[in-house]
Amino acid sequence: MADRESVLKPVSIGLLGLGTVGGGTVRVLTRNAGEITRRAGRAIQIVAASARDLERPRICDTDGIRLTTDSRSIVTDPAVDIVVELIGGLDPARALVFEALENGKHVVTANKMLIALHGNEIFAKAREKGLMVAFEAAVAGGIPIIKAIREGLAGNKVEWLAGIINGTCNFILTEMWEKGRDFADVLAEAQGLGYAEADPTFDVEGIDAAHKLTILASIAFGIPLQFDKVYVEGISGITALDVAYAEALGYRIKLLGIARRSLEGIELRVHPTLIPERRLIANVNGVMNAIVVKGDAVGPTLYYGAGAGAEPTASSVVADIVDVVRTLTSDPENRVPHLAFQPGAIADLPILPISEVETAYYLRLSAEDRPGVLADVTRILANHGISIEAIIQKEPLNGESRLPIILLTHKVRERELNDAVAQIEALATISGPVKRIRMETLG
Ligand code: HSE
């Protein structure tokens, strides 16, 4: 008697995009076809793929795949069951995804910007049509973080999560820390490594991390995707000096995406952050990604791996394809919900403005070297109820008469700190703006 796998017809994939991730996906699906079929219960075949330029050299073998420059011909192809969108960006990816759903095709995408900005409408359309939209590869490349939060931690109330979710920034900060190099110098090298976005300001100004944080927060807390409410600050203002001072105090500087549930609402923020060097996540270096998720039942959990690259990202894309194939026969109402929580149970919790967020701070001031300067500074902090955790005073830098003072504060509400810093900056003995970097113990 024929077994079930041999009687079900293969599932047909249409790929949009044959670049790094598209090529990696073809390679992984081909190389591991036997294992993947054993897991999915059906054979999976790529029937068609679109690319902007068909003459470009590829990292994969495309024999047997219909190649075209016409992406619409894929989303309208009656032979295609699942459309895999690996073009990136909003245009034309957004229109193609909607057209694929309109034509009754399930969608797998690695497009973080598309999901962060338009996911709410995309999932509504998918629900209306009884289709799946899977997006594991959109956050932290090969790390199965979406599945971990949505399914593995489903018994928990998530309290907070904090992640290194942009490999380019982590590479830059690692080089600055290990070799004392300057930001601009390392950025050029990071672009050459092929991890950076087409527009590298998306990486260094924190926008790419904010797209990913938007998605993580939504599935962690059951809230709508709200990219426009994320506080975003990048790493372009971080100097090698700050990295070295932080190290002297026992901290590393990382670009973190942080989502935290507080009594007043949800904190959503991306910014450079001092983390105690004893934390595992502080030791995640180079282009690697890692996310700590704190659940009330499980405690802190850490997920680490490659956040970009052809095959790591393909690993997530293929896992999504297998998930879609496995659930093809299940009733749409009983599938895992797109945003982890049942659509009717998504809660509109308030997102806190950054002025209401409480964090500890690293402050660096440039001060005149004379009696009373430090006393003036600490009095201002005390008047605002800001308590100091550590203070160091360094020798003046070469040729300068002013000396750097570095202060670490305990937790303070940001609006209080803003007032205190404005008063410190107004002191005649302090020059230039006070450099400030938020600090998290992640305890
Ligand atoms: N530019 C991104 C990064 C690629 O550096 O992490 C993966 O999303």
Short mmCIF file of C-alpha atoms and ligand atoms in Angstrom, two decimals:
data_model
loop_
_atom_site.label_atom_id
_atom_site.label_comp_id
_atom_site.label_asym_id
_atom_site.label_seq_id
_atom_site.Cartn_x
_atom_site.Cartn_y
_atom_site.Cartn_z
CA MET A 1 0.00 0.00 0.00
CA ALA A 2 1.33 3.48 -0.90
CA ASP A 3 2.21 5.60 2.14
CA ARG A 4 0.55 8.98 2.70
CA GLU A 5 3.59 11.01 1.53
CA SER A 6 3.71 9.37 -1.85
CA VAL A 7 0.03 9.98 -2.58
CA LEU A 8 0.02 13.69 -1.71
CA LYS A 9 1.20 15.80 -4.62
CA PRO A 10 4.33 17.94 -4.06
CA VAL A 11 3.80 21.47 -2.80
CA SER A 12 4.90 24.11 -5.33
CA ILE A 13 6.90 27.17 -4.37
CA GLY A 14 7.24 30.42 -6.31
CA LEU A 15 10.27 32.47 -5.23
CA LEU A 16 10.34 36.25 -5.50
CA GLY A 17 14.01 37.22 -5.47
CA LEU A 18 17.08 35.12 -6.22
CA GLY A 19 19.71 37.17 -4.40
CA THR A 20 21.62 36.11 -1.29
CA VAL A 21 18.66 34.74 0.69
CA GLY A 22 16.82 33.44 -2.41
CA GLY A 23 19.95 31.61 -3.57
CA GLY A 24 20.49 30.21 -0.06
CA THR A 25 16.88 29.00 0.04
CA VAL A 26 17.24 27.14 -3.28
CA ARG A 27 20.44 25.55 -2.03
CA VAL A 28 19.02 24.42 1.31
CA LEU A 29 15.75 23.13 -0.17
CA THR A 30 17.68 21.17 -2.79
CA ARG A 31 20.47 19.82 -0.60
CA ASN A 32 18.18 18.75 2.25
CA ALA A 33 15.18 17.71 0.12
CA GLY A 34 15.03 14.21 1.61
CA GLU A 35 15.10 15.36 5.26
CA ILE A 36 12.69 18.21 4.57
CA THR A 37 10.16 15.88 2.93
CA ARG A 38 10.38 13.51 5.89
CA ARG A 39 9.56 16.43 8.18
CA ALA A 40 6.89 18.14 6.06
CA GLY A 41 5.12 14.96 4.98
CA ARG A 42 5.11 16.20 1.35
CA ALA A 43 7.74 16.86 -1.28
CA ILE A 44 8.46 20.57 -1.81
CA GLN A 45 9.51 21.84 -5.22
CA ILE A 46 10.47 25.29 -6.45
CA VAL A 47 8.62 25.70 -9.72
CA ALA A 48 9.36 29.33 -10.55
CA ALA A 49 11.60 32.17 -9.41
CA SER A 50 11.85 35.83 -10.34
CA ALA A 51 14.96 38.02 -10.42
CA ARG A 52 15.68 41.53 -11.70
CA ASP A 53 18.55 40.37 -13.87
CA LEU A 54 18.56 36.79 -15.16
CA GLU A 55 22.15 37.03 -16.40
CA ARG A 56 23.65 37.69 -12.97
CA PRO A 57 25.81 34.90 -11.53
CA ARG A 58 23.91 32.95 -8.81
CA ILE A 59 25.04 31.13 -5.69
CA CYS A 60 22.62 28.27 -6.53
CA ASP A 61 21.74 25.87 -9.31
CA THR A 62 18.44 26.86 -10.96
CA ASP A 63 17.96 23.83 -13.25
CA GLY A 64 14.30 22.90 -13.53
CA ILE A 65 13.07 26.24 -12.15
CA ARG A 66 11.15 28.58 -14.47
CA LEU A 67 13.09 31.87 -14.27
CA THR A 68 11.47 35.17 -15.06
CA THR A 69 11.92 38.91 -14.55
CA ASP A 70 8.15 39.25 -14.19
CA SER A 71 7.37 38.84 -10.47
CA ARG A 72 3.63 39.19 -11.06
CA SER A 73 3.68 36.06 -13.20
CA ILE A 74 4.70 34.16 -10.01
CA VAL A 75 1.95 35.50 -7.76
CA THR A 76 -0.67 34.81 -10.42
CA ASP A 77 0.68 31.37 -11.45
CA PRO A 78 -2.05 28.78 -10.72
CA ALA A 79 0.65 26.13 -10.21
CA VAL A 80 2.18 28.00 -7.22
CA ASP A 81 0.89 27.08 -3.73
CA ILE A 82 3.28 29.16 -1.58
CA VAL A 83 4.88 32.47 -2.58
CA VAL A 84 8.22 33.11 -0.87
CA GLU A 85 9.00 36.84 -0.87
CA LEU A 86 12.73 37.57 -0.61
CA ILE A 87 12.94 40.87 -2.44
CA GLY A 88 13.01 43.08 0.67
CA GLY A 89 11.87 46.70 0.95
CA LEU A 90 8.31 47.93 0.50
CA ASP A 91 8.03 48.37 -3.22
CA PRO A 92 7.16 46.11 -5.08
CA ALA A 93 7.17 43.52 -2.25
CA ARG A 94 4.03 44.90 -0.56
CA ALA A 95 1.87 44.86 -3.71
CA LEU A 96 3.12 41.39 -4.67
CA VAL A 97 2.32 39.95 -1.21
CA PHE A 98 -1.22 41.37 -1.32
CA GLU A 99 -1.72 40.03 -4.85
CA ALA A 100 -0.44 36.59 -3.82
CA LEU A 101 -2.94 36.53 -0.91
CA GLU A 102 -5.73 37.77 -3.17
CA ASN A 103 -4.92 34.81 -5.45
CA GLY A 104 -5.20 32.32 -2.57
CA LYS A 105 -1.47 31.67 -2.04
CA HIS A 106 0.20 31.28 1.34
CA VAL A 107 3.16 33.61 1.86
CA VAL A 108 6.55 33.19 3.50
CA THR A 109 8.60 36.36 3.80
CA ALA A 110 11.92 37.53 5.25
CA ASN A 111 10.86 41.16 4.92
CA LYS A 112 11.14 42.88 8.33
CA MET A 113 10.24 46.35 7.06
CA LEU A 114 7.14 45.04 5.29
CA ILE A 115 5.89 43.16 8.37
CA ALA A 116 6.76 45.98 10.82
CA LEU A 117 5.03 48.64 8.73
CA HIS A 118 2.20 46.75 7.01
CA GLY A 119 1.87 43.48 8.93
CA ASN A 120 -1.46 44.45 10.52
CA GLU A 121 -3.15 44.81 7.10
CA ILE A 122 -1.32 41.80 5.65
CA PHE A 123 -2.48 39.50 8.47
CA ALA A 124 -6.04 40.85 8.23
CA LYS A 125 -6.07 40.02 4.50
CA ALA A 126 -4.57 36.57 5.17
CA ARG A 127 -7.25 35.84 7.80
CA GLU A 128 -10.00 36.94 5.45
CA LYS A 129 -8.66 34.48 2.87
CA GLY A 130 -7.84 31.66 5.33
CA LEU A 131 -4.13 31.81 4.42
CA MET A 132 -0.85 31.76 6.30
CA VAL A 133 1.84 34.43 6.29
CA ALA A 134 5.05 33.23 7.95
CA PHE A 135 7.96 35.56 8.75
CA GLU A 136 10.54 33.78 10.93
CA ALA A 137 13.42 35.02 8.75
CA ALA A 138 12.39 38.65 9.28
CA VAL A 139 13.94 38.78 12.76
CA ALA A 140 17.48 37.69 13.66
CA GLY A 141 18.07 35.64 10.47
CA GLY A 142 18.63 32.02 11.41
CA ILE A 143 17.59 32.21 15.09
CA PRO A 144 14.10 30.69 15.47
CA ILE A 145 13.03 33.48 17.83
CA ILE A 146 9.53 34.01 16.45
CA LYS A 147 8.69 30.36 16.96
CA ALA A 148 10.32 30.33 20.40
CA ILE A 149 8.24 33.27 21.66
CA ARG A 150 5.02 32.41 19.83
CA GLU A 151 4.98 28.70 20.65
CA GLY A 152 7.76 27.64 23.01
CA LEU A 153 6.98 30.38 25.57
CA ALA A 154 3.19 30.30 25.10
CA GLY A 155 2.69 29.42 28.78
CA ASN A 156 4.45 32.56 30.01
CA LYS A 157 3.61 36.16 30.58
CA VAL A 158 6.58 37.79 28.84
CA GLU A 159 8.02 40.49 31.12
CA TRP A 160 10.71 41.89 28.86
CA LEU A 161 13.02 41.08 26.00
CA ALA A 162 16.30 42.63 24.92
CA GLY A 163 18.16 41.78 21.76
CA ILE A 164 21.23 42.39 19.68
CA ILE A 165 19.27 42.27 16.44
CA ASN A 166 21.49 44.13 14.01
CA GLY A 167 24.69 42.30 13.07
CA THR A 168 26.24 45.30 11.33
CA CYS A 169 26.09 47.45 14.48
CA ASN A 170 27.32 44.59 16.63
CA PHE A 171 30.28 44.09 14.29
CA ILE A 172 31.12 47.81 14.45
CA LEU A 173 30.85 48.00 18.25
CA THR A 174 32.90 44.82 18.65
CA GLU A 175 35.71 46.21 16.49
CA MET A 176 35.64 49.49 18.44
CA TRP A 177 35.89 47.57 21.71
CA GLU A 178 38.50 44.99 20.64
CA LYS A 179 40.76 47.22 18.57
CA GLY A 180 39.94 50.76 19.69
CA ARG A 181 38.94 51.61 16.10
CA ASP A 182 36.72 54.54 15.23
CA PHE A 183 33.14 54.22 14.09
CA ALA A 184 33.56 55.57 10.54
CA ASP A 185 36.57 53.37 9.86
CA VAL A 186 34.74 50.15 10.81
CA LEU A 187 31.52 51.05 8.99
CA ALA A 188 33.21 50.86 5.58
CA GLU A 189 34.51 47.37 6.39
CA ALA A 190 31.08 46.24 7.67
CA GLN A 191 29.49 47.21 4.35
CA GLY A 192 32.07 45.12 2.51
CA LEU A 193 31.04 42.06 4.55
CA GLY A 194 27.60 42.11 2.93
CA TYR A 195 25.52 42.20 6.14
CA ALA A 196 24.55 45.85 5.90
CA GLU A 197 21.25 47.02 4.43
CA ALA A 198 21.25 48.60 0.95
CA ASP A 199 21.11 51.91 2.84
CA PRO A 200 23.53 51.45 5.77
CA THR A 201 21.88 54.27 7.74
CA PHE A 202 19.08 51.73 8.33
CA ASP A 203 21.64 49.71 10.31
CA VAL A 204 23.66 52.38 12.11
CA GLU A 205 20.71 54.63 12.97
CA GLY A 206 18.80 51.71 14.52
CA ILE A 207 15.92 51.56 12.02
CA ASP A 208 16.53 47.95 10.99
CA ALA A 209 16.64 46.93 14.67
CA ALA A 210 13.43 48.91 15.28
CA HIS A 211 11.65 46.98 12.50
CA LYS A 212 12.66 43.73 14.20
CA LEU A 213 11.79 44.97 17.69
CA THR A 214 8.32 46.00 16.49
CA ILE A 215 7.69 42.40 15.43
CA LEU A 216 9.13 40.84 18.58
CA ALA A 217 7.11 43.12 20.89
CA SER A 218 3.92 42.36 19.05
CA ILE A 219 4.21 38.59 19.46
CA ALA A 220 5.58 38.86 23.00
CA PHE A 221 2.79 41.09 24.37
CA GLY A 222 -0.10 40.53 21.96
CA ILE A 223 -0.18 44.14 20.76
CA PRO A 224 -0.56 45.51 17.22
CA LEU A 225 2.59 46.20 15.19
CA GLN A 226 3.48 49.85 15.92
CA PHE A 227 6.78 50.79 14.33
CA ASP A 228 5.98 54.51 14.60
CA LYS A 229 5.94 54.32 18.42
CA VAL A 230 9.45 52.85 18.82
CA TYR A 231 12.06 55.22 20.27
CA VAL A 232 15.08 54.87 17.95
CA GLU A 233 18.66 55.99 18.49
CA GLY A 234 21.60 54.57 16.52
CA ILE A 235 25.29 54.10 17.21
CA SER A 236 26.80 56.84 15.03
CA GLY A 237 27.41 59.03 18.11
CA ILE A 238 29.36 56.36 20.02
CA THR A 239 33.08 57.03 20.22
CA ALA A 240 35.96 54.63 20.87
CA LEU A 241 36.51 56.65 24.05
CA ASP A 242 33.05 55.84 25.43
CA VAL A 243 33.59 52.16 24.62
CA ALA A 244 36.90 52.24 26.56
CA TYR A 245 35.44 54.14 29.57
CA ALA A 246 32.51 51.74 29.72
CA GLU A 247 34.97 48.85 29.77
CA ALA A 248 36.94 50.44 32.60
CA LEU A 249 33.71 50.42 34.61
CA GLY A 250 32.93 46.77 33.76
CA TYR A 251 30.43 47.33 30.94
CA ARG A 252 30.14 46.73 27.17
CA ILE A 253 28.19 48.96 24.83
CA LYS A 254 25.68 47.16 22.56
CA LEU A 255 22.87 48.37 20.34
CA LEU A 256 19.86 46.79 22.04
CA GLY A 257 16.22 46.53 21.05
CA ILE A 258 14.29 46.52 24.33
CA ALA A 259 10.59 45.82 24.91
CA ARG A 260 9.40 45.85 28.49
CA ARG A 261 6.02 45.59 30.15
CA SER A 262 5.60 48.12 32.98
CA LEU A 263 2.62 49.12 35.09
CA GLU A 264 1.98 52.18 32.92
CA GLY A 265 2.42 50.56 29.51
CA ILE A 266 4.95 49.05 27.15
CA GLU A 267 8.46 50.39 26.61
CA LEU A 268 9.67 50.03 23.02
CA ARG A 269 13.16 51.34 22.43
CA VAL A 270 16.31 50.84 20.36
CA HIS A 271 19.47 52.58 21.56
CA PRO A 272 23.13 51.99 22.48
CA THR A 273 23.17 50.45 25.95
CA LEU A 274 25.79 49.72 28.59
CA ILE A 275 25.43 46.10 29.80
CA PRO A 276 27.46 44.53 32.64
CA GLU A 277 30.23 42.49 31.02
CA ARG A 278 29.32 39.42 33.09
CA ARG A 279 26.04 38.98 31.17
CA LEU A 280 26.20 36.37 28.40
CA ILE A 281 24.63 38.79 25.93
CA ALA A 282 27.40 41.31 26.58
CA ASN A 283 29.80 38.73 25.12
CA VAL A 284 27.95 38.25 21.84
CA ASN A 285 30.42 39.67 19.37
CA GLY A 286 30.96 40.33 15.68
CA VAL A 287 27.93 39.98 13.40
CA MET A 288 26.19 37.49 15.68
CA ASN A 289 22.72 38.19 17.08
CA ALA A 290 21.21 37.22 20.45
CA ILE A 291 17.94 37.87 22.24
CA VAL A 292 17.14 37.47 25.94
CA VAL A 293 13.47 36.86 26.66
CA LYS A 294 12.27 36.94 30.26
CA GLY A 295 9.11 34.95 30.91
CA ASP A 296 7.43 34.90 34.33
CA ALA A 297 7.48 31.10 34.47
CA VAL A 298 10.71 30.18 32.69
CA GLY A 299 12.88 33.13 33.81
CA PRO A 300 15.45 34.55 31.41
CA THR A 301 16.15 32.56 28.21
CA LEU A 302 18.82 33.37 25.63
CA TYR A 303 18.74 32.70 21.88
CA TYR A 304 21.97 33.11 19.94
CA GLY A 305 23.03 32.62 16.32
CA ALA A 306 23.67 34.11 12.92
CA GLY A 307 21.42 37.09 12.25
CA ALA A 308 22.00 37.29 8.52
CA GLY A 309 23.69 35.51 5.60
CA ALA A 310 22.47 33.22 2.81
CA GLU A 311 22.01 29.86 4.50
CA PRO A 312 21.28 31.00 8.08
CA THR A 313 18.40 33.12 6.78
CA ALA A 314 17.36 30.32 4.41
CA SER A 315 17.20 28.03 7.45
CA SER A 316 14.35 30.17 8.79
CA VAL A 317 12.67 30.55 5.39
CA VAL A 318 12.65 26.79 4.86
CA ALA A 319 11.36 26.15 8.39
CA ASP A 320 8.45 28.49 7.60
CA ILE A 321 7.77 26.64 4.33
CA VAL A 322 7.69 23.34 6.26
CA ASP A 323 5.29 24.88 8.80
CA VAL A 324 2.97 26.07 6.05
CA VAL A 325 3.08 22.68 4.33
CA ARG A 326 2.31 20.86 7.60
CA THR A 327 -0.74 23.01 8.24
CA LEU A 328 -2.10 23.08 4.69
CA THR A 329 -4.76 20.60 5.62
CA SER A 330 -5.70 22.10 9.00
CA ASP A 331 -8.69 24.36 9.46
CA PRO A 332 -7.56 28.06 9.31
CA GLU A 333 -9.31 28.89 12.61
CA ASN A 334 -7.15 26.36 14.43
CA ARG A 335 -3.70 27.35 13.17
CA VAL A 336 -1.08 29.17 15.26
CA PRO A 337 -2.15 32.86 15.02
CA HIS A 338 0.12 35.15 12.97
CA LEU A 339 0.88 37.42 15.94
CA ALA A 340 0.84 34.63 18.55
CA PHE A 341 -2.38 35.84 20.23
CA GLN A 342 -5.87 35.21 18.81
CA PRO A 343 -6.79 38.13 16.50
CA GLY A 344 -9.72 39.18 18.73
CA ALA A 345 -7.44 39.19 21.79
CA ILE A 346 -4.83 41.67 20.53
CA ALA A 347 -4.67 44.37 23.23
CA ASP A 348 -4.06 48.04 22.57
CA LEU A 349 -1.74 48.60 25.56
CA PRO A 350 -0.21 52.12 25.65
CA ILE A 351 3.36 52.47 24.39
CA LEU A 352 5.27 54.77 26.75
CA PRO A 353 6.97 57.90 25.38
CA ILE A 354 10.72 57.75 26.03
CA SER A 355 10.45 60.63 28.57
CA GLU A 356 8.48 58.28 30.86
CA VAL A 357 10.94 55.38 30.63
CA GLU A 358 13.22 54.63 33.59
CA THR A 359 16.80 53.51 32.99
CA ALA A 360 20.19 53.95 34.56
CA TYR A 361 22.67 56.19 32.73
CA TYR A 362 26.30 56.57 31.71
CA LEU A 363 27.14 60.29 31.59
CA ARG A 364 30.39 61.75 30.25
CA LEU A 365 31.15 65.40 30.94
CA SER A 366 34.04 67.59 29.94
CA ALA A 367 34.90 69.67 33.01
CA GLU A 368 37.34 72.33 34.14
CA ASP A 369 39.92 70.97 36.57
CA ARG A 370 39.17 73.08 39.67
CA PRO A 371 37.63 72.69 43.13
CA GLY A 372 33.84 72.56 43.39
CA VAL A 373 33.08 71.42 39.83
CA LEU A 374 32.17 67.88 40.83
CA ALA A 375 30.21 69.18 43.84
CA ASP A 376 28.07 71.37 41.54
CA VAL A 377 27.34 68.41 39.27
CA THR A 378 26.45 66.01 42.07
CA ARG A 379 24.24 68.64 43.76
CA ILE A 380 22.20 69.04 40.57
CA LEU A 381 21.81 65.28 40.33
CA ALA A 382 20.82 65.02 44.01
CA ASN A 383 18.24 67.81 43.59
CA HIS A 384 16.58 65.68 40.91
CA GLY A 385 16.63 62.57 43.09
CA ILE A 386 19.25 60.94 40.88
CA SER A 387 21.62 58.72 42.78
CA ILE A 388 25.14 57.93 41.57
CA GLU A 389 26.43 54.37 41.25
CA ALA A 390 30.01 55.10 40.17
CA ILE A 391 32.18 58.01 39.22
CA ILE A 392 35.59 58.23 37.57
CA GLN A 393 37.70 61.16 36.63
CA LYS A 394 40.27 60.69 33.86
CA GLU A 395 43.43 62.58 33.00
CA PRO A 396 42.91 65.32 30.39
CA LEU A 397 43.28 64.00 26.84
CA ASN A 398 46.43 65.08 24.96
CA GLY A 399 46.68 68.83 24.70
CA GLU A 400 43.35 69.52 26.42
CA SER A 401 42.88 71.51 29.61
CA ARG A 402 39.51 69.94 30.45
CA LEU A 403 39.13 66.52 31.90
CA PRO A 404 36.54 63.84 31.30
CA ILE A 405 34.28 62.84 34.20
CA ILE A 406 32.26 59.68 33.83
CA LEU A 407 29.25 59.05 36.05
CA LEU A 408 27.00 56.01 36.26
CA THR A 409 23.57 56.72 37.73
CA HIS A 410 20.94 54.50 39.29
CA LYS A 411 17.58 54.26 37.53
CA VAL A 412 15.96 57.59 36.78
CA ARG A 413 12.91 58.67 34.80
CA GLU A 414 14.16 60.13 31.53
CA ARG A 415 12.37 63.48 31.89
CA GLU A 416 14.09 64.03 35.30
CA LEU A 417 17.45 63.23 33.73
CA ASN A 418 16.77 65.63 30.84
CA ASP A 419 16.20 68.47 33.34
CA ALA A 420 19.31 67.61 35.33
CA VAL A 421 21.49 67.37 32.21
CA ALA A 422 20.22 70.74 30.96
CA GLN A 423 21.28 72.33 34.27
CA ILE A 424 24.69 70.62 34.19
CA GLU A 425 25.27 71.78 30.61
CA ALA A 426 24.48 75.34 31.71
CA LEU A 427 27.33 75.35 34.28
CA ALA A 428 30.21 77.60 33.18
CA THR A 429 32.70 74.92 34.21
CA ILE A 430 31.23 72.26 31.91
CA SER A 431 31.79 72.49 28.18
CA GLY A 432 29.87 70.95 25.31
CA PRO A 433 26.94 68.59 25.57
CA VAL A 434 26.89 65.86 28.22
CA LYS A 435 27.31 62.51 26.49
CA ARG A 436 24.68 60.06 27.74
CA ILE A 437 24.18 56.35 27.07
CA ARG A 438 21.42 54.29 28.71
CA MET A 439 22.41 51.35 30.89
CA GLU A 440 20.57 48.08 31.61
CA THR A 441 21.58 45.41 34.09
CA LEU A 442 19.30 42.82 32.39
CA GLY A 443 19.11 41.08 35.74
N1 HSE B 1 21.41 44.49 8.03
C1 HSE B 1 20.95 43.44 8.87
C2 HSE B 1 21.98 43.25 9.99
C3 HSE B 1 20.76 42.17 8.07
O1 HSE B 1 23.08 43.83 9.93
O2 HSE B 1 21.70 42.55 10.94
C4 HSE B 1 19.89 41.16 8.69
O3 HSE B 1 18.59 41.63 8.92
#
